[in-house]
Amino acid sequence: MKYDKSVYRSLALITQFGINMLVPIFLCTIVGVYLGRKFSIDWMVIPLFIVGALAGFRNIFIMAKRIYSTESSSGRSARQRRKGEDTSTNASIERGEDCVKKN
C-alpha cells in the first residue's frame, strides 16, 4: 500500500506537536517532585506543572505560526508566478520600498 507524502508529513507534524507539548510538562513536573521531596514542599509540583504547560503552549504556538507563515508565503508566491507578476517588485512594495525600474 503506497501512501502520499502528505500523510507522513501530517503524522510527523502531529507527533512533533505532542512532543513539544509533553516534554516541558514532564520536565517541570519531575523538577517539582524533586524539589518538593528535597525541601519538604509538596505543593511545589503545581506551579512547576503550570509553568511546563505554559512553556508547551508557547512552543506549539511558535511552531504553528512558523508553519502557517511558510505555507502562506509559498502559496502567495505560487499565485504570483501563475499571474506572471514579478515577486521581487511586489515584495519590495509590501515592505514599503520605492521601486524604480532602471532601463
XYZ file of C-alpha atoms in Angstrom:
103
model
C 0.000 0.000 0.000
C 1.530 3.293 -1.095
C 0.733 6.498 0.789
C 1.075 10.075 -0.288
C 3.932 12.037 1.310
C 1.423 14.414 2.866
C 0.173 11.595 5.123
C 3.659 11.070 6.527
C 4.207 14.813 6.897
C 0.931 15.159 8.776
C 1.817 12.265 11.067
C 5.242 13.764 11.740
C 3.658 17.155 12.438
C 1.176 15.674 14.922
C 3.990 13.789 16.650
C 6.086 16.941 16.825
C 3.197 18.874 18.361
C 2.793 16.179 21.014
C 6.467 16.098 21.865
C 6.681 19.897 22.022
C 3.796 19.913 24.489
C 4.669 16.958 26.709
C 8.412 17.378 27.225
C 8.253 20.710 29.118
C 5.360 19.438 31.241
C 7.200 16.254 32.211
C 10.483 18.030 32.888
C 8.884 20.701 35.065
C 6.837 18.083 36.922
C 9.935 15.967 37.597
C 11.804 19.027 38.858
C 8.803 19.909 41.028
C 8.678 16.432 42.553
C 12.428 16.506 43.186
C 12.337 19.939 44.829
C 9.217 19.008 46.780
C 10.863 15.928 48.272
C 14.200 17.610 48.880
C 12.795 20.669 50.696
C 9.552 19.093 52.033
C 7.394 21.402 49.912
C 4.805 19.093 48.369
C 2.865 21.863 46.640
C 5.904 22.827 44.526
C 4.739 20.424 41.800
C 1.647 22.506 40.988
C 3.309 25.801 39.963
C 6.039 24.000 38.035
C 3.425 21.903 36.229
C 1.665 25.124 35.212
C 4.975 26.632 34.037
C 5.619 23.490 31.975
C 2.145 23.673 30.414
C 2.644 27.344 29.532
C 6.035 26.554 28.005
C 4.471 23.745 25.966
C 1.703 26.020 24.693
C 4.310 28.619 23.777
C 6.331 26.021 21.842
C 3.249 24.905 19.927
C 2.215 28.495 19.184
C 5.649 29.352 17.780
C 5.756 26.162 15.733
C 2.251 26.656 14.329
C 2.999 30.281 13.484
C 6.155 29.250 11.633
C 4.335 26.520 9.702
C 1.433 28.804 8.811
C 3.706 31.609 7.620
C 5.719 29.172 5.496
C 2.582 27.741 3.869
C 1.000 31.124 3.240
C 4.156 32.646 1.775
C 4.750 29.672 -0.523
C 1.126 29.822 -1.666
C 1.350 33.552 -2.335
C 4.483 33.247 -4.461
C 2.928 30.423 -6.480
C -0.129 32.572 -7.189
C 2.063 35.458 -8.271
C 4.023 33.222 -10.623
C 0.819 31.988 -12.218
C -0.285 35.560 -12.808
C 3.110 36.406 -14.285
C 3.903 39.070 -11.706
C 7.392 39.943 -10.553
C 7.753 38.648 -6.982
C 10.706 40.855 -6.089
C 8.835 44.035 -7.064
C 5.746 43.012 -5.091
C 7.833 42.049 -2.066
C 9.595 45.403 -2.054
C 6.261 47.212 -2.382
C 4.919 45.275 0.611
C 7.983 46.351 2.612
C 7.350 49.958 1.618
C 10.440 50.393 -0.522
C 10.492 52.529 -3.644
C 10.617 50.504 -6.815
C 12.243 52.254 -9.710
C 12.938 50.209 -12.804
C 16.233 51.026 -14.437
C 16.381 50.971 -18.206
